[in-house]
PDB file of C-alpha atoms in Angstrom:
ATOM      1  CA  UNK K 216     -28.861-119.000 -87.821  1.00 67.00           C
ATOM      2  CA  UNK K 217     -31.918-118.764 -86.128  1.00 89.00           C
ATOM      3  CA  UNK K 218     -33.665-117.423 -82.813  1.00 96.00           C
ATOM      4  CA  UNK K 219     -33.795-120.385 -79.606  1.00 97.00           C
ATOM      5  CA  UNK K 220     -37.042-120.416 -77.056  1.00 97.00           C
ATOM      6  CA  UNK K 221     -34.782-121.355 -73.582  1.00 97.00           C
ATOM      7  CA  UNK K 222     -36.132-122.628 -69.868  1.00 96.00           C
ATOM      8  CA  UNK K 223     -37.379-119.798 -68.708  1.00 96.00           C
ATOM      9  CA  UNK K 224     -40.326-120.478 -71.265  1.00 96.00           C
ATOM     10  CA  UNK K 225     -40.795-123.972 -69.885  1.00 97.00           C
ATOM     11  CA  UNK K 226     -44.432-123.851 -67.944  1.00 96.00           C
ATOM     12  CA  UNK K 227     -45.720-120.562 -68.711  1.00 94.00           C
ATOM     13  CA  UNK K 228     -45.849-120.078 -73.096  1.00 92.00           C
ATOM     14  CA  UNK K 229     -46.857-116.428 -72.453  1.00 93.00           C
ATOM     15  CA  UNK K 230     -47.274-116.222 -76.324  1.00 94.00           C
ATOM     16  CA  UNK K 231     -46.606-112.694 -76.357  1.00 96.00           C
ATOM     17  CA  UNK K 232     -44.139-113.975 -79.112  1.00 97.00           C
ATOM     18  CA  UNK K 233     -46.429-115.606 -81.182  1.00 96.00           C
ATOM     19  CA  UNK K 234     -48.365-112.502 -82.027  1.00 95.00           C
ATOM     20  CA  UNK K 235     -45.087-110.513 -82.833  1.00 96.00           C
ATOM     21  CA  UNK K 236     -43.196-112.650 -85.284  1.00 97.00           C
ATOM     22  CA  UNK K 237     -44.717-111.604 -88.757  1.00 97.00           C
ATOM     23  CA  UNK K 238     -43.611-115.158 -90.474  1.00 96.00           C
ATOM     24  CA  UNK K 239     -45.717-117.882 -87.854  1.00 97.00           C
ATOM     25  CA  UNK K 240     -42.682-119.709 -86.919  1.00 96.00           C
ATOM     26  CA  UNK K 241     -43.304-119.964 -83.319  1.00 97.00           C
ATOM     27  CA  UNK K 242     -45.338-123.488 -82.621  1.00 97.00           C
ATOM     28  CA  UNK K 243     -46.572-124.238 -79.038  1.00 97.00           C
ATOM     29  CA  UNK K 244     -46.022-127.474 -77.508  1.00 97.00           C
ATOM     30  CA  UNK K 245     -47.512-129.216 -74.208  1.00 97.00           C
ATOM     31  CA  UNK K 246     -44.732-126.954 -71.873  1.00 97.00           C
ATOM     32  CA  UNK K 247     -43.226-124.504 -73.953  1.00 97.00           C
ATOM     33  CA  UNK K 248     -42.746-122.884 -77.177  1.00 98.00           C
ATOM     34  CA  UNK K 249     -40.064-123.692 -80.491  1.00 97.00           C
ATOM     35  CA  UNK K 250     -39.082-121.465 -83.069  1.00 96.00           C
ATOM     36  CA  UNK K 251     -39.251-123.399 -86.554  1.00 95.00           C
ATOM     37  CA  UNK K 252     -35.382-122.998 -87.769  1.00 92.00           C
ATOM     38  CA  UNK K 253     -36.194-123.201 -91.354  1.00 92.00           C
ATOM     39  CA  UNK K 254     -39.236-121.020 -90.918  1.00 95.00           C
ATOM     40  CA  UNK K 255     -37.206-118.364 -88.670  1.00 95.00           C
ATOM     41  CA  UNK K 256     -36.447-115.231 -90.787  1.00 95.00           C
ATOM     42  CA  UNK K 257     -33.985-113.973 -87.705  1.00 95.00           C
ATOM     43  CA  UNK K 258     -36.166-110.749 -87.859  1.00 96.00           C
ATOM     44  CA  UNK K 259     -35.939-110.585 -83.986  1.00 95.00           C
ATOM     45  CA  UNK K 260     -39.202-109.474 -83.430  1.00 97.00           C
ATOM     46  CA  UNK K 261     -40.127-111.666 -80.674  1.00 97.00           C
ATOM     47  CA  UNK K 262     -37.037-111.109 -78.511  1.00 96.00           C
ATOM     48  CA  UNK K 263     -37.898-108.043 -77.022  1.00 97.00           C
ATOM     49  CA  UNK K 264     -41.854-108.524 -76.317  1.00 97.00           C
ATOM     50  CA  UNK K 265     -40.539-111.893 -73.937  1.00 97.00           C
ATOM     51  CA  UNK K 266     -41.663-111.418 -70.613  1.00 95.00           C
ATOM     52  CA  UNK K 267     -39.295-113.605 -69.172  1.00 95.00           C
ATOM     53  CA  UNK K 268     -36.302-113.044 -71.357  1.00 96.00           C
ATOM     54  CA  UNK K 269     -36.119-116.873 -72.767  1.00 97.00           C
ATOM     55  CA  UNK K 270     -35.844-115.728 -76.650  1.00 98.00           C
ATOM     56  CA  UNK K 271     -32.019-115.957 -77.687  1.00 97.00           C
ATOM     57  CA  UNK K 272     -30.184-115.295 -81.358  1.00 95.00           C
ATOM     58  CA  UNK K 273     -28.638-118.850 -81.408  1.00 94.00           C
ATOM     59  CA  UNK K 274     -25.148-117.402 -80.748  1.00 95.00           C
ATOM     60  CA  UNK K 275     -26.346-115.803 -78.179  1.00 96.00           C
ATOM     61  CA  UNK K 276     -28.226-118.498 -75.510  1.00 97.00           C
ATOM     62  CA  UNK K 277     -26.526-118.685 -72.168  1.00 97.00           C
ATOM     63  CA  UNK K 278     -24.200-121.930 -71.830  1.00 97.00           C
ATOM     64  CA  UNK K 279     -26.540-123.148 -69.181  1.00 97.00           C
ATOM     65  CA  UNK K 280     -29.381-123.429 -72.108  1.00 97.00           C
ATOM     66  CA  UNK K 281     -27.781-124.338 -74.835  1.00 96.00           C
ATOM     67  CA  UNK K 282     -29.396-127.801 -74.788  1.00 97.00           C
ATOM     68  CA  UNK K 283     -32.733-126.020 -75.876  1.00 97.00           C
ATOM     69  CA  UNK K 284     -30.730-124.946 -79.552  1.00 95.00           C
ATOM     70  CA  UNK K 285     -31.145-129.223 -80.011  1.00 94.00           C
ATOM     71  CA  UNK K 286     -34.657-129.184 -78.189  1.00 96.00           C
ATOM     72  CA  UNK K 287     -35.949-126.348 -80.772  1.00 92.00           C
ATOM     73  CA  UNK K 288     -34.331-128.524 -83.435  1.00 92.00           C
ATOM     74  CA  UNK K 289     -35.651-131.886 -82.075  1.00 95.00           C
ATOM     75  CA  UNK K 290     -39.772-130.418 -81.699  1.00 96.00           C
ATOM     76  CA  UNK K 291     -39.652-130.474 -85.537  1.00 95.00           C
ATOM     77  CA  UNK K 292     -38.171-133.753 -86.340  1.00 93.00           C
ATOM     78  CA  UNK K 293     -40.866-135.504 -88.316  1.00 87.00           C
ATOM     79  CA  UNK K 294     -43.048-132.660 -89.115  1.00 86.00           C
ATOM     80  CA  UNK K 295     -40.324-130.783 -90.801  1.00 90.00           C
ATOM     81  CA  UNK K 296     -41.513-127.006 -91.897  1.00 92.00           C
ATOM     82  CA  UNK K 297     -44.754-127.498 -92.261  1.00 92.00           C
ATOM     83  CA  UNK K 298     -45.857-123.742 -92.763  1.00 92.00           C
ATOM     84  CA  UNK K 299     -47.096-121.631 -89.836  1.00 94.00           C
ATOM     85  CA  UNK K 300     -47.971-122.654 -86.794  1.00 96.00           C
ATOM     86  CA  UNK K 301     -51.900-121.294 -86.955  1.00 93.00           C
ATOM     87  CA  UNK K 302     -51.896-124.255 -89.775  1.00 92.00           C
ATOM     88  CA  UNK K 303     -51.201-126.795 -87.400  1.00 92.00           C
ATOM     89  CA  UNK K 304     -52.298-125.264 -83.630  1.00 94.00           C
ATOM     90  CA  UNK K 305     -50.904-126.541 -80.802  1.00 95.00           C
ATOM     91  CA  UNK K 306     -48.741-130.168 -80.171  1.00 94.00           C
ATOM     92  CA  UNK K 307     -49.386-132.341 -77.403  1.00 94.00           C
ATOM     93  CA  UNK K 308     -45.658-133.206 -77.271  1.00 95.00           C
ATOM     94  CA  UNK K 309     -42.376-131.650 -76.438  1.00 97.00           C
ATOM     95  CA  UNK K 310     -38.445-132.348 -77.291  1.00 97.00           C
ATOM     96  CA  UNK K 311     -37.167-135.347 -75.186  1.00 97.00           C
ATOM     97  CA  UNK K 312     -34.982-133.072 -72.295  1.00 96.00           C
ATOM     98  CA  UNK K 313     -38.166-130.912 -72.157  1.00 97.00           C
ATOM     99  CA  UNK K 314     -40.550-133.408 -71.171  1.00 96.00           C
ATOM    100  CA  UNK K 315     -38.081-134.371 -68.501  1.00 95.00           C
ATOM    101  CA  UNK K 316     -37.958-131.436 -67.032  1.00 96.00           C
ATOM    102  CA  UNK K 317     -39.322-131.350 -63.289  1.00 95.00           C
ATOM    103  CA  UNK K 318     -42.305-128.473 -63.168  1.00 94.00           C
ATOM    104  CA  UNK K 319     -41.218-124.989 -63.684  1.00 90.00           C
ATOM    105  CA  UNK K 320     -42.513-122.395 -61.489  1.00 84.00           C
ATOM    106  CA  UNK K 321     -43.084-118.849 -62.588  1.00 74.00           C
ATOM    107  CA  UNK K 322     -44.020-115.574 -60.418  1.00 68.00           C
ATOM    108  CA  UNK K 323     -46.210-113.825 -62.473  1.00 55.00           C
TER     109      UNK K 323
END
């Protein structure tokens, strides 16, 4: 099992989460952020400091997200673990259903 980055992260990557998780498994791509599955220690770390509530344990993500479980899954396909995400910075690329998302707006 593993933690799942949901919508409400789509369009704002706060990265409040990134600094939090002691093991680098959160990567940023062009709209939002994925938690590395194999990477992911389930240490929960980063689900509390969310600002907009879009970390879930993988149980746990509300039916209307569950698609973003496969989209967390999907960002990695290719790249596999490949060690931290400071190794690698940021993508210029998102899961499929991601990219097709229409532009999220967030009240900040």
């Amino acid at each position: 099992m593993t933690y799942v980055i949901a919508q409400p992260c789509v369009d704002l990557k706060d990265k409040s989460c990134i600094e939090e998780c002691p093991v680098d498994c959160i990567y940023e791509g062009g709209r939002m952020l994925y938690i590395q599955p194999d990477e992911c220690v389930d240490c929960g770390a980063c689900e509390p400091v969310c600002p907009v509530e879009a970390i879930f344990y993988e149980d746990d993500v509300p039916t209307e997200w569950t698609p973003f479980t496969s989209a967390n899954v999907e960002f990695f396909e290719g790249v596999g673990s490949p060690g931290g995400a400071a190794r690698v910075g940021a993508a210029d690329r998102d899961a499929a259903m991601v990219t097709g998302l229409p532009p999220q707006e967030h009240n900040e």
